[in-house]
Amino acid sequence: MEIDEKSLRRKFSNMWPLLDERSRRLVAASEALSLGYGGVSRIRRACGLSRKAIAKGIQEIAEANPMPGRIRRSGAGRKNIVQSDPKILVSLERLIEPETRGDPESPLRWICKSTRTLARELTRERHAICAVKVGQLLHDQHFSLQSNRKTEEGDDHPHRDAQFRFINDQVKNALRQRAPVISVDTKKKELIGNYVNVGRQWRVAKAPLKVNGHDFPSPDVPRAYPYGIYDIGRNTGFVNVGTDHDTGAFAVASIRGWWRAEGRGLYPQAARLVITADGGGSNGYRLRLWKVALQRLADDTGLSVSVSHFPPGTSKWNKVEHRLFSFISSNWRGEPLRYYETIVNLIARTTTAAGLKVTCRLDRRKYATGRRISNDEMTRIRLVPAPFHGEWNYTIHPTTK
């Protein structure tokens, strides 16, 4: 007795919720075979599957291939969005790059834009995608969703993100022109002696290194001040380990040491040096001694020195922190820094899989504290502020130009 299509539709509607994709395909194929000529068309109208799916089911029945544990054959189903739209990752990276905090190669990366905002902008650029899929792509690119952590050094400045974008543009333009771009800062001071150093290292079981039980030494205990210079374009580091005080003069002396030891050989045609720095400390934007010393550096080298400071509360996102200091800390974890030579050797041995190489030297010169810079000295500095936040972004030209 021939079954009408209405009965077939009722039959399929009762069964479909209980079946997976492959089972539906096989049931529909079996029914089509039982109906004979024209069965595929009738079953297609009754169950809603495509003619191609039913034909595939008929082929599977004919081949008697059970495919245990699988609903689809390997490689079947909707293609990965990166395969169907190869340019989407490039567009996503371009959208998030100016908003990225931290190191593009570091595990610690986060962005200012939400996945919904990114999905909307990608769709506007003809990359159809939902917020969930954007989140998956970000996860694949080693971004992560993280809760707040109390590491900020101050309140968020209203122009914080705009300053990040300004720095991003400055660095990109300088690198495009093959100008030297360095990220600078002072690593936290280290006690020299048999003091505990955070971290663990492999040793014979039950034989830990013995260190002093108290790490609150007297003022006469020697200290080290590692000042780091990270060459963004070449992925190399230079660390000047001071033994006296972390002052503006020491900061610029460290940059001068890098230029003499490495910079002028690597960039013989350079007319400008671009520096990204923290907004405080020995290279702070308010520090007069820092700017006076930079003027002397510009005069001695003939370079125009362009400086961009990170806004308040964002110093830890300076590249020197993640691309240099973090690896140095990992390299000497658990190792007491008993002598200055210990620090220099451990820093110089720091490397990464990405090819980071670090040069280190010891600076035993004296750097006086408390020096006052007069207004007259400040007027002699050839400082040209940028139109956007000139206190954070400025260029100091040589007086001879």
Short mmCIF file of C-alpha atoms in Angstrom, two decimals:
data_model
loop_
_atom_site.label_atom_id
_atom_site.label_comp_id
_atom_site.label_asym_id
_atom_site.label_seq_id
_atom_site.Cartn_x
_atom_site.Cartn_y
_atom_site.Cartn_z
CA MET A 1 0.00 0.00 0.00
CA GLU A 2 1.42 3.38 -1.01
CA ILE A 3 1.92 5.90 1.78
CA ASP A 4 0.84 9.48 1.06
CA GLU A 5 3.21 12.40 1.71
CA LYS A 6 1.12 13.69 4.63
CA SER A 7 1.65 10.41 6.48
CA LEU A 8 5.35 10.51 5.62
CA ARG A 9 5.70 14.02 7.02
CA ARG A 10 3.98 12.94 10.24
CA LYS A 11 6.25 9.92 10.49
CA PHE A 12 9.43 11.96 10.05
CA SER A 13 8.32 14.73 12.44
CA ASN A 14 7.83 12.11 15.18
CA MET A 15 11.22 10.49 14.59
CA TRP A 16 13.46 13.48 13.81
CA PRO A 17 13.93 14.81 17.40
CA LEU A 18 15.28 11.39 18.43
CA LEU A 19 17.86 11.08 15.64
CA ASP A 20 21.22 12.67 14.96
CA GLU A 21 22.28 14.01 11.58
CA ARG A 22 23.63 10.74 10.19
CA SER A 23 20.68 8.67 11.44
CA ARG A 24 18.22 11.05 9.76
CA ARG A 25 20.16 10.75 6.53
CA LEU A 26 20.11 6.93 6.64
CA VAL A 27 16.39 6.68 7.58
CA ALA A 28 15.45 9.05 4.76
CA ALA A 29 17.63 7.10 2.33
CA SER A 30 16.07 3.78 3.39
CA GLU A 31 12.54 5.16 2.89
CA ALA A 32 13.50 6.55 -0.51
CA LEU A 33 14.86 3.17 -1.60
CA SER A 34 11.69 1.42 -0.46
CA LEU A 35 9.55 3.76 -2.57
CA GLY A 36 11.52 3.09 -5.73
CA TYR A 37 11.46 5.50 -8.67
CA GLY A 38 10.74 9.09 -7.53
CA GLY A 39 11.30 8.15 -3.90
CA VAL A 40 14.11 10.66 -3.33
CA SER A 41 11.90 13.57 -4.43
CA ARG A 42 8.97 12.44 -2.27
CA ILE A 43 11.13 11.88 0.81
CA ARG A 44 12.89 15.22 0.28
CA ARG A 45 9.53 17.03 0.38
CA ALA A 46 8.37 15.03 3.40
CA CYS A 47 11.43 15.21 5.66
CA GLY A 48 13.11 18.46 4.60
CA LEU A 49 16.55 16.99 3.90
CA SER A 50 18.29 18.01 0.71
CA ARG A 51 18.49 15.71 -2.30
CA LYS A 52 22.29 15.66 -1.82
CA ALA A 53 21.98 14.47 1.80
CA ILE A 54 19.56 11.68 0.86
CA ALA A 55 21.82 10.60 -2.01
CA LYS A 56 24.73 10.50 0.44
CA GLY A 57 22.67 8.26 2.73
CA ILE A 58 21.89 5.90 -0.15
CA GLN A 59 25.61 5.74 -0.95
CA GLU A 60 26.45 4.93 2.69
CA ILE A 61 23.86 2.13 2.73
CA ALA A 62 25.27 0.73 -0.50
CA GLU A 63 28.83 0.84 0.81
CA ALA A 64 27.78 -0.56 4.20
CA ASN A 65 30.37 1.71 5.89
CA PRO A 66 29.39 2.04 9.57
CA MET A 67 31.87 4.85 10.44
CA PRO A 68 31.82 3.93 14.17
CA GLY A 69 31.70 6.88 16.54
CA ARG A 70 31.20 9.44 13.77
CA ILE A 71 28.16 11.30 12.51
CA ARG A 72 29.94 12.91 9.57
CA ARG A 73 32.90 11.68 7.59
CA SER A 74 36.26 13.20 8.47
CA GLY A 75 36.51 16.73 7.11
CA ALA A 76 32.79 17.08 6.46
CA GLY A 77 30.55 19.79 7.87
CA ARG A 78 30.87 23.54 7.85
CA LYS A 79 34.35 24.78 7.01
CA ASN A 80 36.42 26.62 9.60
CA ILE A 81 35.86 30.37 9.26
CA VAL A 82 39.60 30.93 8.78
CA GLN A 83 39.51 28.51 5.84
CA SER A 84 36.45 30.08 4.26
CA ASP A 85 37.64 33.65 4.97
CA PRO A 86 41.48 33.60 5.08
CA LYS A 87 41.76 37.38 5.52
CA ILE A 88 39.69 37.55 8.70
CA LEU A 89 42.66 37.01 11.04
CA VAL A 90 44.55 39.86 9.36
CA SER A 91 41.55 42.15 9.78
CA LEU A 92 41.06 41.08 13.41
CA GLU A 93 44.73 41.68 14.24
CA ARG A 94 44.59 45.11 12.63
CA LEU A 95 41.50 46.04 14.66
CA ILE A 96 42.94 44.96 18.00
CA GLU A 97 46.60 45.91 17.56
CA PRO A 98 46.28 49.61 18.55
CA GLU A 99 44.11 48.54 21.49
CA THR A 100 46.42 45.78 22.70
CA ARG A 101 48.08 46.18 26.07
CA GLY A 102 51.26 44.27 26.68
CA ASP A 103 53.41 42.21 24.41
CA PRO A 104 52.12 40.71 21.16
CA GLU A 105 54.25 37.65 21.89
CA SER A 106 53.54 37.47 25.60
CA PRO A 107 50.90 35.23 27.20
CA LEU A 108 49.62 38.33 28.97
CA ARG A 109 47.59 40.17 26.34
CA TRP A 110 44.25 41.90 26.64
CA ILE A 111 42.23 44.31 24.55
CA CYS A 112 39.99 47.30 25.17
CA LYS A 113 37.28 46.36 22.67
CA SER A 114 34.56 43.80 23.44
CA THR A 115 33.96 40.78 21.22
CA ARG A 116 30.61 42.27 20.19
CA THR A 117 32.31 45.49 19.07
CA LEU A 118 34.93 43.53 17.16
CA ALA A 119 32.26 41.33 15.53
CA ARG A 120 30.31 44.43 14.48
CA GLU A 121 33.39 46.07 12.96
CA LEU A 122 34.44 42.87 11.17
CA THR A 123 30.94 42.43 9.75
CA ARG A 124 31.04 46.03 8.56
CA GLU A 125 34.23 45.10 6.69
CA ARG A 126 32.40 42.19 4.98
CA HIS A 127 33.67 39.47 7.33
CA ALA A 128 30.41 37.96 8.60
CA ILE A 129 31.10 36.70 12.14
CA CYS A 130 29.40 36.55 15.53
CA ALA A 131 30.78 37.63 18.91
CA VAL A 132 31.17 34.01 20.06
CA LYS A 133 33.35 33.15 17.07
CA VAL A 134 35.44 36.30 17.66
CA GLY A 135 36.06 35.07 21.19
CA GLN A 136 37.19 31.70 19.83
CA LEU A 137 39.58 33.34 17.39
CA LEU A 138 41.03 35.54 20.15
CA HIS A 139 41.53 32.46 22.32
CA ASP A 140 43.30 30.72 19.43
CA GLN A 141 45.59 33.76 19.15
CA HIS A 142 46.49 33.41 22.87
CA PHE A 143 44.31 36.18 24.24
CA SER A 144 42.37 35.42 27.40
CA LEU A 145 39.44 36.86 29.33
CA GLN A 146 40.74 37.93 32.74
CA SER A 147 39.25 39.50 35.80
CA ASN A 148 40.56 42.72 37.28
CA ARG A 149 43.72 42.62 39.32
CA LYS A 150 45.06 45.36 41.53
CA THR A 151 48.20 46.20 39.61
CA GLU A 152 47.37 49.67 38.33
CA GLU A 153 49.60 52.44 39.63
CA GLY A 154 46.99 55.16 39.51
CA ASP A 155 43.57 56.20 38.25
CA ASP A 156 42.81 55.79 34.57
CA HIS A 157 43.51 58.94 32.60
CA PRO A 158 40.68 59.94 30.23
CA HIS A 159 43.16 60.06 27.32
CA ARG A 160 44.88 56.80 28.22
CA ASP A 161 43.74 54.82 25.18
CA ALA A 162 44.38 57.75 22.85
CA GLN A 163 47.96 57.91 24.14
CA PHE A 164 48.39 54.20 23.49
CA ARG A 165 47.27 54.76 19.91
CA PHE A 166 49.61 57.74 19.58
CA ILE A 167 52.56 55.65 20.80
CA ASN A 168 51.55 52.84 18.46
CA ASP A 169 51.55 55.19 15.47
CA GLN A 170 54.87 56.79 16.46
CA VAL A 171 56.59 53.42 16.82
CA LYS A 172 55.17 52.06 13.56
CA ASN A 173 56.22 55.13 11.59
CA ALA A 174 59.73 55.08 13.06
CA LEU A 175 60.20 51.37 12.36
CA ARG A 176 58.95 51.89 8.81
CA GLN A 177 61.68 54.52 8.39
CA ARG A 178 64.24 52.12 9.95
CA ALA A 179 64.86 54.54 12.82
CA PRO A 180 65.94 53.11 16.19
CA VAL A 181 63.04 52.62 18.62
CA ILE A 182 63.81 51.66 22.21
CA SER A 183 61.65 50.93 25.23
CA VAL A 184 63.32 51.89 28.52
CA ASP A 185 62.74 51.57 32.25
CA THR A 186 64.44 50.68 35.51
CA LYS A 187 63.83 47.19 36.85
CA LYS A 188 63.19 47.07 40.59
CA LYS A 189 66.31 47.46 42.67
CA GLU A 190 67.88 44.24 43.92
CA LEU A 191 69.70 43.54 47.17
CA ILE A 192 73.25 42.27 46.74
CA GLY A 193 74.06 39.48 49.18
CA ASN A 194 72.79 36.16 50.41
CA TYR A 195 69.12 37.17 50.31
CA VAL A 196 66.08 35.21 49.18
CA ASN A 197 65.14 35.55 45.51
CA VAL A 198 61.57 34.66 44.58
CA GLY A 199 61.14 31.44 42.62
CA ARG A 200 62.37 27.86 42.62
CA GLN A 201 65.18 25.99 40.89
CA TRP A 202 66.13 22.34 40.49
CA ARG A 203 68.44 21.04 43.23
CA VAL A 204 69.19 17.77 44.96
CA ALA A 205 66.19 16.78 47.07
CA LYS A 206 66.12 18.27 50.57
CA ALA A 207 69.14 20.47 49.90
CA PRO A 208 67.80 24.02 49.38
CA LEU A 209 70.11 27.00 49.22
CA LYS A 210 70.37 28.65 52.62
CA VAL A 211 69.87 32.41 52.66
CA ASN A 212 69.47 35.11 55.29
CA GLY A 213 66.30 34.81 57.33
CA HIS A 214 65.63 38.57 57.17
CA ASP A 215 65.57 40.69 54.04
CA PHE A 216 65.30 44.12 55.69
CA PRO A 217 68.96 45.12 55.47
CA SER A 218 70.62 48.28 56.68
CA PRO A 219 71.15 51.19 54.24
CA ASP A 220 74.80 50.27 53.72
CA VAL A 221 73.94 46.94 52.08
CA PRO A 222 74.79 47.25 48.35
CA ARG A 223 71.98 47.44 45.83
CA ALA A 224 71.76 47.01 42.09
CA TYR A 225 69.70 49.20 39.75
CA PRO A 226 69.22 47.42 36.40
CA TYR A 227 68.23 49.93 33.72
CA GLY A 228 66.90 48.18 30.63
CA ILE A 229 66.91 49.29 27.00
CA TYR A 230 64.88 47.08 24.65
CA ASP A 231 65.37 47.53 20.90
CA ILE A 232 61.85 46.96 19.59
CA GLY A 233 62.86 46.53 15.95
CA ARG A 234 65.62 43.98 16.60
CA ASN A 235 64.39 42.12 19.70
CA THR A 236 67.60 42.76 21.62
CA GLY A 237 68.17 44.02 25.14
CA PHE A 238 70.85 46.10 26.82
CA VAL A 239 70.98 46.38 30.60
CA ASN A 240 73.13 48.86 32.52
CA VAL A 241 73.42 47.71 36.15
CA GLY A 242 74.00 50.75 38.35
CA THR A 243 75.46 50.58 41.84
CA ASP A 244 74.75 54.09 43.13
CA HIS A 245 71.38 55.82 42.58
CA ASP A 246 68.60 55.62 40.00
CA THR A 247 68.52 59.21 38.73
CA GLY A 248 67.69 60.93 35.47
CA ALA A 249 71.41 61.21 34.74
CA PHE A 250 71.80 57.44 35.28
CA ALA A 251 68.86 56.71 32.97
CA VAL A 252 70.31 58.77 30.11
CA ALA A 253 73.82 57.42 30.77
CA SER A 254 72.36 53.95 30.25
CA ILE A 255 70.81 55.01 26.93
CA ARG A 256 74.12 56.62 25.94
CA GLY A 257 75.91 53.36 26.78
CA TRP A 258 73.52 51.42 24.54
CA TRP A 259 74.04 53.87 21.68
CA ARG A 260 77.83 53.68 21.91
CA ALA A 261 77.95 49.90 22.34
CA GLU A 262 75.25 48.88 19.88
CA GLY A 263 73.00 51.60 18.51
CA ARG A 264 75.36 53.64 16.36
CA GLY A 265 76.72 50.49 14.73
CA LEU A 266 73.24 49.14 13.98
CA TYR A 267 71.78 52.47 12.83
CA PRO A 268 74.64 54.41 11.17
CA GLN A 269 72.25 56.57 9.11
CA ALA A 270 69.88 57.41 11.98
CA ALA A 271 68.86 61.03 12.46
CA ARG A 272 66.28 60.35 15.16
CA LEU A 273 65.97 58.13 18.22
CA VAL A 274 62.48 57.20 19.44
CA ILE A 275 62.05 56.32 23.12
CA THR A 276 58.99 54.93 24.89
CA ALA A 277 59.22 55.26 28.66
CA ASP A 278 57.29 55.10 31.88
CA GLY A 279 55.69 58.33 33.07
CA GLY A 280 57.54 58.35 36.39
CA GLY A 281 60.79 57.31 38.03
CA SER A 282 64.19 58.33 36.72
CA ASN A 283 62.76 58.83 33.21
CA GLY A 284 59.53 60.54 34.26
CA TYR A 285 57.97 63.24 32.11
CA ARG A 286 58.06 65.74 34.99
CA LEU A 287 61.75 65.16 35.77
CA ARG A 288 63.88 68.11 34.73
CA LEU A 289 67.19 66.26 35.07
CA TRP A 290 65.97 63.64 32.59
CA LYS A 291 65.33 66.32 29.95
CA VAL A 292 68.60 68.15 30.60
CA ALA A 293 70.50 64.88 30.23
CA LEU A 294 68.59 64.07 27.03
CA GLN A 295 69.64 67.44 25.59
CA ARG A 296 73.27 66.52 26.21
CA LEU A 297 72.69 63.14 24.58
CA ALA A 298 71.17 64.84 21.54
CA ASP A 299 74.11 67.26 21.33
CA ASP A 300 76.70 64.48 21.66
CA THR A 301 75.10 62.14 19.12
CA GLY A 302 73.50 64.60 16.71
CA LEU A 303 70.22 62.72 17.09
CA SER A 304 66.81 64.26 17.57
CA VAL A 305 65.37 62.37 20.54
CA SER A 306 61.60 61.78 20.43
CA VAL A 307 60.07 60.59 23.71
CA SER A 308 56.59 59.22 24.38
CA HIS A 309 55.63 58.45 27.98
CA PHE A 310 53.02 55.90 28.94
CA PRO A 311 50.04 57.50 30.70
CA PRO A 312 49.53 57.19 34.46
CA GLY A 313 48.64 53.71 35.67
CA THR A 314 50.00 51.86 32.63
CA SER A 315 53.74 51.58 33.21
CA LYS A 316 53.63 47.78 33.31
CA TRP A 317 52.53 47.70 29.67
CA ASN A 318 55.80 49.17 28.43
CA LYS A 319 57.41 46.58 26.12
CA VAL A 320 60.66 46.49 28.10
CA GLU A 321 58.67 45.00 30.98
CA HIS A 322 57.30 42.03 29.03
CA ARG A 323 59.94 41.48 26.38
CA LEU A 324 63.01 41.91 28.58
CA PHE A 325 62.46 42.17 32.34
CA SER A 326 60.02 39.26 32.56
CA PHE A 327 62.56 36.89 30.98
CA ILE A 328 65.38 38.18 33.16
CA SER A 329 63.28 37.50 36.27
CA SER A 330 62.53 33.98 35.02
CA ASN A 331 66.22 33.33 34.33
CA TRP A 332 67.39 34.21 37.84
CA ARG A 333 64.42 32.94 39.84
CA GLY A 334 65.44 31.24 43.05
CA GLU A 335 69.07 32.34 42.65
CA PRO A 336 70.48 34.57 45.44
CA LEU A 337 72.13 37.63 43.88
CA ARG A 338 75.24 37.49 46.05
CA TYR A 339 77.51 39.68 43.92
CA TYR A 340 77.16 42.30 41.20
CA GLU A 341 78.88 39.87 38.83
CA THR A 342 76.11 37.35 39.55
CA ILE A 343 73.50 39.80 38.27
CA VAL A 344 75.53 40.71 35.18
CA ASN A 345 76.14 37.06 34.25
CA LEU A 346 72.53 36.00 34.79
CA ILE A 347 71.19 38.91 32.74
CA ALA A 348 73.67 38.30 29.92
CA ARG A 349 72.65 34.62 29.75
CA THR A 350 68.97 35.48 29.26
CA THR A 351 67.58 34.18 25.96
CA THR A 352 64.19 33.20 24.55
CA ALA A 353 62.89 30.89 21.85
CA ALA A 354 62.04 34.01 19.83
CA GLY A 355 65.74 34.88 19.67
CA LEU A 356 66.10 37.54 22.38
CA LYS A 357 69.74 38.38 23.13
CA VAL A 358 70.82 40.58 26.02
CA THR A 359 74.00 42.55 26.64
CA CYS A 360 74.77 43.62 30.20
CA ARG A 361 77.39 45.83 31.79
CA LEU A 362 78.17 47.04 35.30
CA ASP A 363 78.14 50.79 35.95
CA ARG A 364 80.04 51.77 39.11
CA ARG A 365 79.87 55.52 38.48
CA LYS A 366 78.36 57.87 41.04
CA TYR A 367 75.10 59.69 40.33
CA ALA A 368 74.29 62.46 42.76
CA THR A 369 70.77 62.87 44.06
CA GLY A 370 68.91 66.05 44.90
CA ARG A 371 70.31 68.13 42.07
CA ARG A 372 68.10 71.10 41.22
CA ILE A 373 67.67 72.24 37.63
CA SER A 374 67.09 75.98 37.24
CA ASN A 375 64.54 77.59 34.95
CA ASP A 376 67.41 79.03 32.95
CA GLU A 377 68.75 75.54 32.23
CA MET A 378 65.29 74.44 31.13
CA THR A 379 64.95 77.31 28.65
CA ARG A 380 68.14 76.15 26.92
CA ILE A 381 66.60 72.78 26.08
CA ARG A 382 65.46 72.61 22.44
CA LEU A 383 62.27 70.79 23.32
CA VAL A 384 59.37 70.75 20.86
CA PRO A 385 56.14 69.37 22.37
CA ALA A 386 53.78 67.33 20.20
CA PRO A 387 50.30 68.76 19.51
CA PHE A 388 48.76 65.87 21.47
CA HIS A 389 49.71 65.94 25.17
CA GLY A 390 53.01 67.74 24.77
CA GLU A 391 53.93 66.90 28.35
CA TRP A 392 53.95 63.19 27.41
CA ASN A 393 55.16 63.47 23.82
CA TYR A 394 58.05 65.70 22.82
CA THR A 395 61.22 65.86 20.74
CA ILE A 396 64.55 67.29 21.89
CA HIS A 397 66.74 68.51 19.02
CA PRO A 398 70.52 68.98 19.10
CA THR A 399 71.54 72.59 19.68
CA THR A 400 73.90 72.38 16.71
CA LYS A 401 71.05 71.81 14.24
#
